[in-house]
PDB file of C-alpha atoms in Angstrom:
ATOM      1  CA  MET Q 214     -21.763  -4.578   1.836  1.00 44.00           C
ATOM      2  CA  VAL Q 215     -19.717  -4.781  -1.362  1.00 49.00           C
ATOM      3  CA  PRO Q 216     -18.629  -1.316  -2.509  1.00 54.00           C
ATOM      4  CA  ASN Q 217     -19.593   0.014  -5.933  1.00 66.00           C
ATOM      5  CA  GLU Q 218     -15.934  -0.085  -6.875  1.00 86.00           C
ATOM      6  CA  LEU Q 219     -13.203  -2.334  -5.545  1.00 96.00           C
ATOM      7  CA  GLN Q 220      -9.823  -0.887  -6.419  1.00 98.00           C
ATOM      8  CA  VAL Q 221      -6.651  -2.921  -6.805  1.00 99.00           C
ATOM      9  CA  GLU Q 222      -3.335  -1.532  -5.600  1.00 99.00           C
ATOM     10  CA  ILE Q 223      -0.123  -3.333  -6.525  1.00 99.00           C
ATOM     11  CA  ALA Q 224       3.096  -3.011  -4.522  1.00 99.00           C
ATOM     12  CA  VAL Q 225       5.958  -2.769  -7.010  1.00 99.00           C
ATOM     13  CA  GLN Q 226       9.693  -2.291  -6.628  1.00 98.00           C
ATOM     14  CA  ASP Q 227      10.967  -1.609 -10.132  1.00 98.00           C
ATOM     15  CA  ALA Q 228      10.101   0.119 -13.406  1.00 98.00           C
ATOM     16  CA  ALA Q 229       8.977  -3.142 -15.003  1.00 98.00           C
ATOM     17  CA  GLY Q 230       6.485  -3.614 -12.173  1.00 98.00           C
ATOM     18  CA  VAL Q 231       5.127  -0.116 -12.755  1.00 99.00           C
ATOM     19  CA  ARG Q 232       4.459  -0.932 -16.414  1.00 99.00           C
ATOM     20  CA  ILE Q 233       2.877  -4.283 -15.566  1.00 99.00           C
ATOM     21  CA  ALA Q 234       0.526  -2.635 -13.050  1.00 99.00           C
ATOM     22  CA  LEU Q 235      -0.446  -0.004 -15.615  1.00 99.00           C
ATOM     23  CA  GLU Q 236      -1.058  -2.547 -18.363  1.00 98.00           C
ATOM     24  CA  GLY Q 237      -2.943  -4.861 -16.002  1.00 98.00           C
ATOM     25  CA  GLY Q 238      -5.484  -2.216 -15.021  1.00 98.00           C
ATOM     26  CA  ALA Q 239      -4.474  -1.574 -11.409  1.00 99.00           C
ATOM     27  CA  ALA Q 240      -5.929   1.581  -9.870  1.00 98.00           C
ATOM     28  CA  ARG Q 241      -2.566   2.588  -8.411  1.00 99.00           C
ATOM     29  CA  ILE Q 242       0.754   1.333  -7.131  1.00 99.00           C
ATOM     30  CA  GLU Q 243       2.568   1.465  -3.849  1.00 99.00           C
ATOM     31  CA  LEU Q 244       6.099   2.176  -5.049  1.00 99.00           C
ATOM     32  CA  CYS Q 245       8.851   0.829  -2.839  1.00 98.00           C
ATOM     33  CA  GLN Q 246      12.011  -1.209  -2.758  1.00 97.00           C
ATOM     34  CA  ALA Q 247      12.979  -4.287  -0.718  1.00 96.00           C
ATOM     35  CA  LEU Q 248       9.587  -5.979  -0.606  1.00 94.00           C
ATOM     36  CA  GLY Q 249      11.299  -8.843   1.198  1.00 91.00           C
ATOM     37  CA  LEU Q 250      11.654  -6.473   4.175  1.00 94.00           C
ATOM     38  CA  GLY Q 251       8.050  -5.357   3.906  1.00 94.00           C
ATOM     39  CA  GLY Q 252       8.980  -2.460   1.638  1.00 97.00           C
ATOM     40  CA  LEU Q 253      11.292   0.527   2.080  1.00 98.00           C
ATOM     41  CA  THR Q 254      11.526   4.011   0.548  1.00 99.00           C
ATOM     42  CA  PRO Q 255      12.353   3.782  -3.178  1.00 99.00           C
ATOM     43  CA  SER Q 256      15.089   5.770  -4.894  1.00 99.00           C
ATOM     44  CA  ALA Q 257      14.430   9.156  -6.466  1.00 99.00           C
ATOM     45  CA  GLY Q 258      15.249   7.659  -9.848  1.00 99.00           C
ATOM     46  CA  LEU Q 259      12.571   4.998  -9.484  1.00 99.00           C
ATOM     47  CA  VAL Q 260      10.004   7.599  -8.408  1.00 99.00           C
ATOM     48  CA  GLU Q 261      10.842   9.690 -11.477  1.00 99.00           C
ATOM     49  CA  ALA Q 262      10.519   6.655 -13.748  1.00 99.00           C
ATOM     50  CA  ALA Q 263       7.156   5.693 -12.244  1.00 99.00           C
ATOM     51  CA  VAL Q 264       5.768   9.217 -12.544  1.00 99.00           C
ATOM     52  CA  ALA Q 265       6.908   9.388 -16.175  1.00 99.00           C
ATOM     53  CA  ALA Q 266       5.325   6.017 -16.996  1.00 99.00           C
ATOM     54  CA  ALA Q 267       2.032   7.011 -15.379  1.00 99.00           C
ATOM     55  CA  ALA Q 268       2.006  10.326 -17.251  1.00 99.00           C
ATOM     56  CA  GLU Q 269       2.636   8.576 -20.561  1.00 98.00           C
ATOM     57  CA  ALA Q 270      -0.256   6.217 -19.836  1.00 98.00           C
ATOM     58  CA  GLN Q 271      -2.435   9.160 -18.708  1.00 98.00           C
ATOM     59  CA  ALA Q 272      -3.018   7.377 -15.402  1.00 98.00           C
ATOM     60  CA  THR Q 273      -3.962   9.914 -12.748  1.00 98.00           C
ATOM     61  CA  GLY Q 274      -3.549   9.294  -9.030  1.00 98.00           C
ATOM     62  CA  PHE Q 275      -1.387   6.278  -9.806  1.00 99.00           C
ATOM     63  CA  VAL Q 276       1.956   6.665  -8.022  1.00 99.00           C
ATOM     64  CA  HIS Q 277       1.925   6.348  -4.236  1.00 99.00           C
ATOM     65  CA  VAL Q 278       5.362   6.246  -2.641  1.00 99.00           C
ATOM     66  CA  LEU Q 279       6.075   4.215   0.470  1.00 99.00           C
ATOM     67  CA  VAL Q 280       8.151   6.267   2.896  1.00 99.00           C
ATOM     68  CA  ARG Q 281       9.746   3.878   5.364  1.00 99.00           C
ATOM     69  CA  PRO Q 282      13.421   4.426   6.185  1.00 98.00           C
ATOM     70  CA  ARG Q 283      14.272   0.965   7.521  1.00 98.00           C
ATOM     71  CA  GLY Q 284      12.924  -2.475   8.279  1.00 96.00           C
ATOM     72  CA  GLY Q 285      11.807  -3.558  11.715  1.00 95.00           C
ATOM     73  CA  GLY Q 286       9.212  -1.781  13.808  1.00 96.00           C
ATOM     74  CA  PHE Q 287       7.511   1.560  13.377  1.00 98.00           C
ATOM     75  CA  VAL Q 288       8.780   3.517  16.392  1.00 98.00           C
ATOM     76  CA  TYR Q 289      10.978   6.269  14.979  1.00 98.00           C
ATOM     77  CA  ASP Q 290      13.428   8.621  16.641  1.00 98.00           C
ATOM     78  CA  ALA Q 291      13.815  12.297  15.737  1.00 98.00           C
ATOM     79  CA  ASP Q 292      16.405  11.634  13.027  1.00 99.00           C
ATOM     80  CA  GLU Q 293      14.226   9.001  11.370  1.00 99.00           C
ATOM     81  CA  ARG Q 294      11.183  11.249  11.492  1.00 99.00           C
ATOM     82  CA  ASP Q 295      13.200  14.021   9.874  1.00 99.00           C
ATOM     83  CA  THR Q 296      14.275  11.616   7.120  1.00 99.00           C
ATOM     84  CA  ILE Q 297      10.664  10.584   6.518  1.00 99.00           C
ATOM     85  CA  VAL Q 298       9.576  14.221   6.249  1.00 99.00           C
ATOM     86  CA  ARG Q 299      12.373  14.950   3.773  1.00 99.00           C
ATOM     87  CA  ASP Q 300      11.464  11.899   1.684  1.00 99.00           C
ATOM     88  CA  ILE Q 301       7.794  12.918   1.635  1.00 99.00           C
ATOM     89  CA  ARG Q 302       8.771  16.351   0.337  1.00 99.00           C
ATOM     90  CA  LEU Q 303      11.068  14.770  -2.244  1.00 99.00           C
ATOM     91  CA  ALA Q 304       8.320  12.435  -3.453  1.00 99.00           C
ATOM     92  CA  ARG Q 305       5.994  15.417  -3.800  1.00 99.00           C
ATOM     93  CA  SER Q 306       8.593  17.398  -5.740  1.00 98.00           C
ATOM     94  CA  LEU Q 307       9.109  14.456  -8.117  1.00 99.00           C
ATOM     95  CA  GLY Q 308       5.409  14.348  -8.975  1.00 98.00           C
ATOM     96  CA  ALA Q 309       4.103  11.480  -6.859  1.00 99.00           C
ATOM     97  CA  ASP Q 310       0.348  11.392  -6.313  1.00 99.00           C
ATOM     98  CA  GLY Q 311       0.497  10.160  -2.753  1.00 99.00           C
ATOM     99  CA  VAL Q 312       2.634   8.810   0.056  1.00 99.00           C
ATOM    100  CA  VAL Q 313       2.288   5.831   2.364  1.00 99.00           C
ATOM    101  CA  VAL Q 314       3.436   6.448   5.948  1.00 99.00           C
ATOM    102  CA  GLY Q 315       2.931   5.453   9.556  1.00 98.00           C
ATOM    103  CA  ALA Q 316       4.511   5.560  13.013  1.00 99.00           C
ATOM    104  CA  LEU Q 317       3.890   4.168  16.483  1.00 99.00           C
ATOM    105  CA  THR Q 318       4.783   5.178  20.027  1.00 98.00           C
ATOM    106  CA  ASP Q 319       6.586   2.941  22.500  1.00 97.00           C
ATOM    107  CA  ALA Q 320       3.182   2.339  24.090  1.00 97.00           C
ATOM    108  CA  GLY Q 321       1.867   0.758  20.894  1.00 97.00           C
ATOM    109  CA  THR Q 322      -0.448   3.572  19.864  1.00 98.00           C
ATOM    110  CA  LEU Q 323      -0.311   5.598  16.671  1.00 98.00           C
ATOM    111  CA  ASP Q 324       2.226   8.403  16.972  1.00 98.00           C
ATOM    112  CA  ASP Q 325      -0.147  11.307  16.421  1.00 97.00           C
ATOM    113  CA  ASP Q 326       2.599  13.925  16.458  1.00 98.00           C
ATOM    114  CA  ALA Q 327       4.632  12.102  13.822  1.00 98.00           C
ATOM    115  CA  ILE Q 328       1.607  11.508  11.621  1.00 98.00           C
ATOM    116  CA  ALA Q 329       0.692  15.198  11.874  1.00 98.00           C
ATOM    117  CA  GLU Q 330       4.231  16.047  10.711  1.00 98.00           C
ATOM    118  CA  PHE Q 331       3.900  13.656   7.790  1.00 99.00           C
ATOM    119  CA  LEU Q 332       0.529  15.074   6.766  1.00 98.00           C
ATOM    120  CA  ASN Q 333       1.911  18.592   6.882  1.00 98.00           C
ATOM    121  CA  ALA Q 334       4.869  17.601   4.694  1.00 99.00           C
ATOM    122  CA  ALA Q 335       2.548  15.893   2.202  1.00 98.00           C
ATOM    123  CA  GLU Q 336       0.788  19.221   1.491  1.00 95.00           C
ATOM    124  CA  GLY Q 337      -2.224  17.939  -0.393  1.00 89.00           C
ATOM    125  CA  LEU Q 338      -0.928  14.565  -1.583  1.00 98.00           C
ATOM    126  CA  ASP Q 339      -3.094  11.544  -0.900  1.00 98.00           C
ATOM    127  CA  VAL Q 340      -1.899  10.002   2.362  1.00 99.00           C
ATOM    128  CA  THR Q 341      -2.240   6.319   3.183  1.00 99.00           C
ATOM    129  CA  VAL Q 342      -1.362   5.061   6.655  1.00 99.00           C
ATOM    130  CA  HIS Q 343       0.262   1.663   6.315  1.00 98.00           C
ATOM    131  CA  ARG Q 344       0.182  -1.515   8.356  1.00 97.00           C
ATOM    132  CA  ALA Q 345       1.738   0.141  11.370  1.00 98.00           C
ATOM    133  CA  VAL Q 346      -1.897   0.090  12.512  1.00 98.00           C
ATOM    134  CA  ASP Q 347      -1.762  -3.718  12.578  1.00 98.00           C
ATOM    135  CA  ALA Q 348       1.235  -3.590  14.906  1.00 98.00           C
ATOM    136  CA  SER Q 349      -0.589  -1.253  17.296  1.00 98.00           C
ATOM    137  CA  ALA Q 350      -2.188  -2.383  20.535  1.00 97.00           C
ATOM    138  CA  ASP Q 351      -5.720  -1.847  19.173  1.00 98.00           C
ATOM    139  CA  PRO Q 352      -5.899  -1.846  15.359  1.00 98.00           C
ATOM    140  CA  LEU Q 353      -9.603  -0.976  15.222  1.00 98.00           C
ATOM    141  CA  ALA Q 354      -9.216   2.013  17.537  1.00 98.00           C
ATOM    142  CA  SER Q 355      -6.115   3.116  15.630  1.00 98.00           C
ATOM    143  CA  VAL Q 356      -7.983   3.126  12.332  1.00 98.00           C
ATOM    144  CA  LEU Q 357     -10.985   4.970  13.749  1.00 97.00           C
ATOM    145  CA  SER Q 358      -8.695   7.607  15.286  1.00 97.00           C
ATOM    146  CA  LEU Q 359      -7.472   8.585  11.807  1.00 97.00           C
ATOM    147  CA  ALA Q 360     -10.891   9.686  10.549  1.00 96.00           C
ATOM    148  CA  GLY Q 361     -11.126  13.398   9.867  1.00 94.00           C
ATOM    149  CA  ARG Q 362      -7.382  14.003  10.077  1.00 95.00           C
ATOM    150  CA  GLY Q 363      -6.607  14.312   6.384  1.00 96.00           C
ATOM    151  CA  VAL Q 364      -5.709  10.665   5.829  1.00 98.00           C
ATOM    152  CA  ARG Q 365      -7.249   9.247   2.636  1.00 98.00           C
ATOM    153  CA  ARG Q 366      -6.972   5.522   3.327  1.00 98.00           C
ATOM    154  CA  VAL Q 367      -5.572   2.901   5.669  1.00 99.00           C
ATOM    155  CA  LEU Q 368      -3.773  -0.273   4.622  1.00 99.00           C
ATOM    156  CA  THR Q 369      -4.574  -3.027   7.094  1.00 98.00           C
ATOM    157  CA  SER Q 370      -5.021  -6.746   7.578  1.00 98.00           C
ATOM    158  CA  GLY Q 371      -7.570  -6.029  10.287  1.00 98.00           C
ATOM    159  CA  GLY Q 372      -4.882  -6.757  12.846  1.00 97.00           C
ATOM    160  CA  GLY Q 373      -4.590 -10.368  11.751  1.00 97.00           C
ATOM    161  CA  VAL Q 374      -1.456 -12.191  10.679  1.00 97.00           C
ATOM    162  CA  ASP Q 375      -2.977 -11.967   7.214  1.00 97.00           C
ATOM    163  CA  CYS Q 376      -6.133 -10.606   5.626  1.00 97.00           C
ATOM    164  CA  ARG Q 377      -8.129 -13.809   6.100  1.00 97.00           C
ATOM    165  CA  ALA Q 378      -7.435 -13.913   9.819  1.00 97.00           C
ATOM    166  CA  GLY Q 379      -8.453 -10.263  10.052  1.00 98.00           C
ATOM    167  CA  LEU Q 380     -11.684 -10.501   8.027  1.00 98.00           C
ATOM    168  CA  PRO Q 381     -14.082  -9.888  10.956  1.00 98.00           C
ATOM    169  CA  THR Q 382     -12.168  -6.792  12.048  1.00 98.00           C
ATOM    170  CA  LEU Q 383     -11.856  -5.553   8.463  1.00 98.00           C
ATOM    171  CA  ALA Q 384     -15.645  -5.733   8.226  1.00 98.00           C
ATOM    172  CA  ARG Q 385     -15.992  -3.744  11.470  1.00 98.00           C
ATOM    173  CA  MET Q 386     -13.503  -1.154  10.264  1.00 98.00           C
ATOM    174  CA  ALA Q 387     -15.358  -0.701   6.984  1.00 97.00           C
ATOM    175  CA  ALA Q 388     -18.687  -0.372   8.782  1.00 97.00           C
ATOM    176  CA  GLU Q 389     -17.550   1.927  11.577  1.00 97.00           C
ATOM    177  CA  VAL Q 390     -15.519   4.455   9.575  1.00 95.00           C
ATOM    178  CA  GLY Q 391     -18.702   5.236   7.641  1.00 87.00           C
ATOM    179  CA  GLY Q 392     -16.879   6.406   4.535  1.00 89.00           C
ATOM    180  CA  ALA Q 393     -14.613   8.807   6.438  1.00 94.00           C
ATOM    181  CA  LEU Q 394     -11.634   6.670   5.396  1.00 96.00           C
ATOM    182  CA  GLU Q 395     -10.999   4.146   2.669  1.00 98.00           C
ATOM    183  CA  ILE Q 396     -10.207   0.718   4.069  1.00 98.00           C
ATOM    184  CA  MET Q 397      -7.675  -1.139   1.923  1.00 99.00           C
ATOM    185  CA  SER Q 398      -7.042  -4.752   2.853  1.00 98.00           C
ATOM    186  CA  GLY Q 399      -3.484  -6.018   2.706  1.00 97.00           C
ATOM    187  CA  GLY Q 400      -1.372  -8.737   4.206  1.00 96.00           C
ATOM    188  CA  GLY Q 401      -1.050 -11.977   2.272  1.00 95.00           C
ATOM    189  CA  VAL Q 402      -3.874 -11.114  -0.130  1.00 98.00           C
ATOM    190  CA  ARG Q 403      -4.382 -13.756  -2.814  1.00 97.00           C
ATOM    191  CA  VAL Q 404      -6.687 -13.544  -5.790  1.00 97.00           C
ATOM    192  CA  THR Q 405      -8.917 -16.181  -4.193  1.00 97.00           C
ATOM    193  CA  ASP Q 406      -9.436 -13.899  -1.166  1.00 97.00           C
ATOM    194  CA  ILE Q 407     -10.838 -10.974  -3.128  1.00 97.00           C
ATOM    195  CA  GLY Q 408     -14.486 -12.053  -3.098  1.00 96.00           C
ATOM    196  CA  ASP Q 409     -14.533 -12.420   0.699  1.00 96.00           C
ATOM    197  CA  LEU Q 410     -12.695  -9.137   1.173  1.00 97.00           C
ATOM    198  CA  ALA Q 411     -15.194  -7.376  -1.065  1.00 96.00           C
ATOM    199  CA  ALA Q 412     -18.050  -8.882   0.929  1.00 95.00           C
ATOM    200  CA  ALA Q 413     -16.453  -7.471   4.085  1.00 96.00           C
ATOM    201  CA  GLY Q 414     -16.951  -4.007   2.593  1.00 96.00           C
ATOM    202  CA  VAL Q 415     -13.377  -2.905   1.970  1.00 97.00           C
ATOM    203  CA  ASP Q 416     -12.725  -0.219  -0.622  1.00 97.00           C
ATOM    204  CA  ALA Q 417      -9.552  -1.689  -2.089  1.00 98.00           C
ATOM    205  CA  VAL Q 418      -7.217  -4.655  -2.012  1.00 98.00           C
ATOM    206  CA  HIS Q 419      -3.432  -4.444  -1.911  1.00 99.00           C
ATOM    207  CA  LEU Q 420      -1.083  -7.164  -3.056  1.00 98.00           C
ATOM    208  CA  SER Q 421       2.446  -7.539  -4.338  1.00 96.00           C
ATOM    209  CA  ALA Q 422       1.579 -10.037  -7.101  1.00 95.00           C
ATOM    210  CA  ARG Q 423       5.076 -11.394  -6.752  1.00 91.00           C
ATOM    211  CA  GLY Q 424       6.727 -13.865  -9.043  1.00 90.00           C
ATOM    212  CA  HIS Q 425      10.368 -14.886  -9.138  1.00 84.00           C
ATOM    213  CA  ASP Q 426      13.043 -14.354 -11.746  1.00 82.00           C
ATOM    214  CA  GLY Q 427      15.509 -17.179 -11.283  1.00 73.00           C
ATOM    215  CA  ARG Q 428      17.969 -16.084 -13.928  1.00 70.00           C
ATOM    216  CA  GLY Q 429      21.564 -17.004 -13.240  1.00 60.00           C
ATOM    217  CA  GLY Q 430      24.622 -14.841 -13.538  1.00 62.00           C
ATOM    218  CA  PRO Q 431      27.946 -14.104 -11.918  1.00 62.00           C
ATOM    219  CA  SER Q 432      27.936 -14.644  -8.190  1.00 60.00           C
ATOM    220  CA  GLY Q 433      30.359 -14.193  -5.371  1.00 60.00           C
ATOM    221  CA  PRO Q 434      30.809 -12.199  -2.170  1.00 64.00           C
ATOM    222  CA  GLY Q 435      28.616  -9.438  -3.607  1.00 60.00           C
ATOM    223  CA  GLY Q 436      25.634 -11.764  -3.969  1.00 57.00           C
ATOM    224  CA  GLY Q 437      23.701 -12.518  -7.128  1.00 59.00           C
ATOM    225  CA  ILE Q 438      22.642 -16.053  -6.241  1.00 63.00           C
ATOM    226  CA  GLY Q 439      19.020 -17.127  -6.311  1.00 67.00           C
ATOM    227  CA  GLY Q 440      17.351 -14.626  -8.616  1.00 76.00           C
ATOM    228  CA  PHE Q 441      14.969 -11.907  -7.451  1.00 83.00           C
ATOM    229  CA  ASP Q 442      11.301 -11.033  -7.016  1.00 89.00           C
ATOM    230  CA  VAL Q 443       9.342  -9.508  -9.886  1.00 94.00           C
ATOM    231  CA  THR Q 444       5.758  -8.406 -10.513  1.00 97.00           C
ATOM    232  CA  ASP Q 445       3.743 -11.209 -12.121  1.00 97.00           C
ATOM    233  CA  ALA Q 446       1.522  -9.824 -14.887  1.00 98.00           C
ATOM    234  CA  ALA Q 447      -0.849 -12.796 -14.731  1.00 98.00           C
ATOM    235  CA  ILE Q 448      -1.506 -12.237 -11.018  1.00 98.00           C
ATOM    236  CA  VAL Q 449      -2.140  -8.528 -11.578  1.00 99.00           C
ATOM    237  CA  ARG Q 450      -4.664  -9.270 -14.331  1.00 98.00           C
ATOM    238  CA  ALA Q 451      -6.352 -11.955 -12.230  1.00 98.00           C
ATOM    239  CA  ALA Q 452      -6.650  -9.590  -9.264  1.00 98.00           C
ATOM    240  CA  VAL Q 453      -8.206  -6.832 -11.368  1.00 98.00           C
ATOM    241  CA  GLU Q 454     -10.593  -9.319 -12.973  1.00 98.00           C
ATOM    242  CA  GLY Q 455     -11.427 -10.785  -9.557  1.00 97.00           C
ATOM    243  CA  ALA Q 456     -12.246  -7.356  -8.153  1.00 97.00           C
ATOM    244  CA  GLY Q 457     -14.544  -6.641 -11.086  1.00 96.00           C
ATOM    245  CA  ALA Q 458     -16.243 -10.014 -10.699  1.00 96.00           C
ATOM    246  CA  ALA Q 459     -16.834  -9.397  -6.983  1.00 94.00           C
ATOM    247  CA  VAL Q 460     -18.594  -6.116  -7.710  1.00 91.00           C
ATOM    248  CA  ARG Q 461     -20.660  -7.610 -10.535  1.00 89.00           C
ATOM    249  CA  ALA Q 462     -21.692 -10.535  -8.343  1.00 86.00           C
ATOM    250  CA  SER Q 463     -23.038  -8.090  -5.781  1.00 75.00           C
ATOM    251  CA  GLY Q 464     -25.560  -6.733  -8.271  1.00 60.00           C
ATOM    252  CA  ARG Q 465     -24.113  -3.249  -7.959  1.00 48.00           C
ATOM    253  CA  ARG Q 466     -22.853  -1.083 -10.774  1.00 45.00           C
ATOM    254  CA  ALA Q 467     -19.097  -1.402 -11.291  1.00 42.00           C
TER     255      ALA Q 467
END
């Protein structure tokens, strides 16, 4: 079943990306840094800039801050959990609309105690659980276990290496949560995938819409060679248009 609305979330890592997502019609952003590592917690300054840009554009519910203290896996020790809690509280104090979090146990299940801590720290913010669920032993069971716990949505590839590989499980997730959670597909999402993802019944699609800025400049031991990733405005617009087209093609009201 294609939902009445298919939202587009863009992962961005700088102020320019925030503006591009706003101008392109995205429903919200996942604000982070270091997308090449899968995304890490952004700076306080970037959160402030994003909140200010969203306020100026009168975009409500727009800024969702990824809270992930390091790359690698999602099993966190007590110090890392404390850092995550502090960063959630900081994001809330800076005016973010939501946070994106997740944690696993050594056994490969969702860390229920950690997630409860994160929800408590969020104090009313929208909470998205990220693709830690895809690294769990049973992604479907992990997603279903989050229903009724105060989590707004789950970002997932359906446990696949990317969203296309996970399509059958994404469809099961969307059907079995019964509206108790929003299912947001992520993981290698391309504009050409959006129609199939919509048909699977997901509520939203998540992509980084990355381009590359190859500008030169001084280089040396401190780096600077090879340019850097940016948010591509054309991809953002195409994703938003593709989501609208998928809903219209279903015969439902957008």
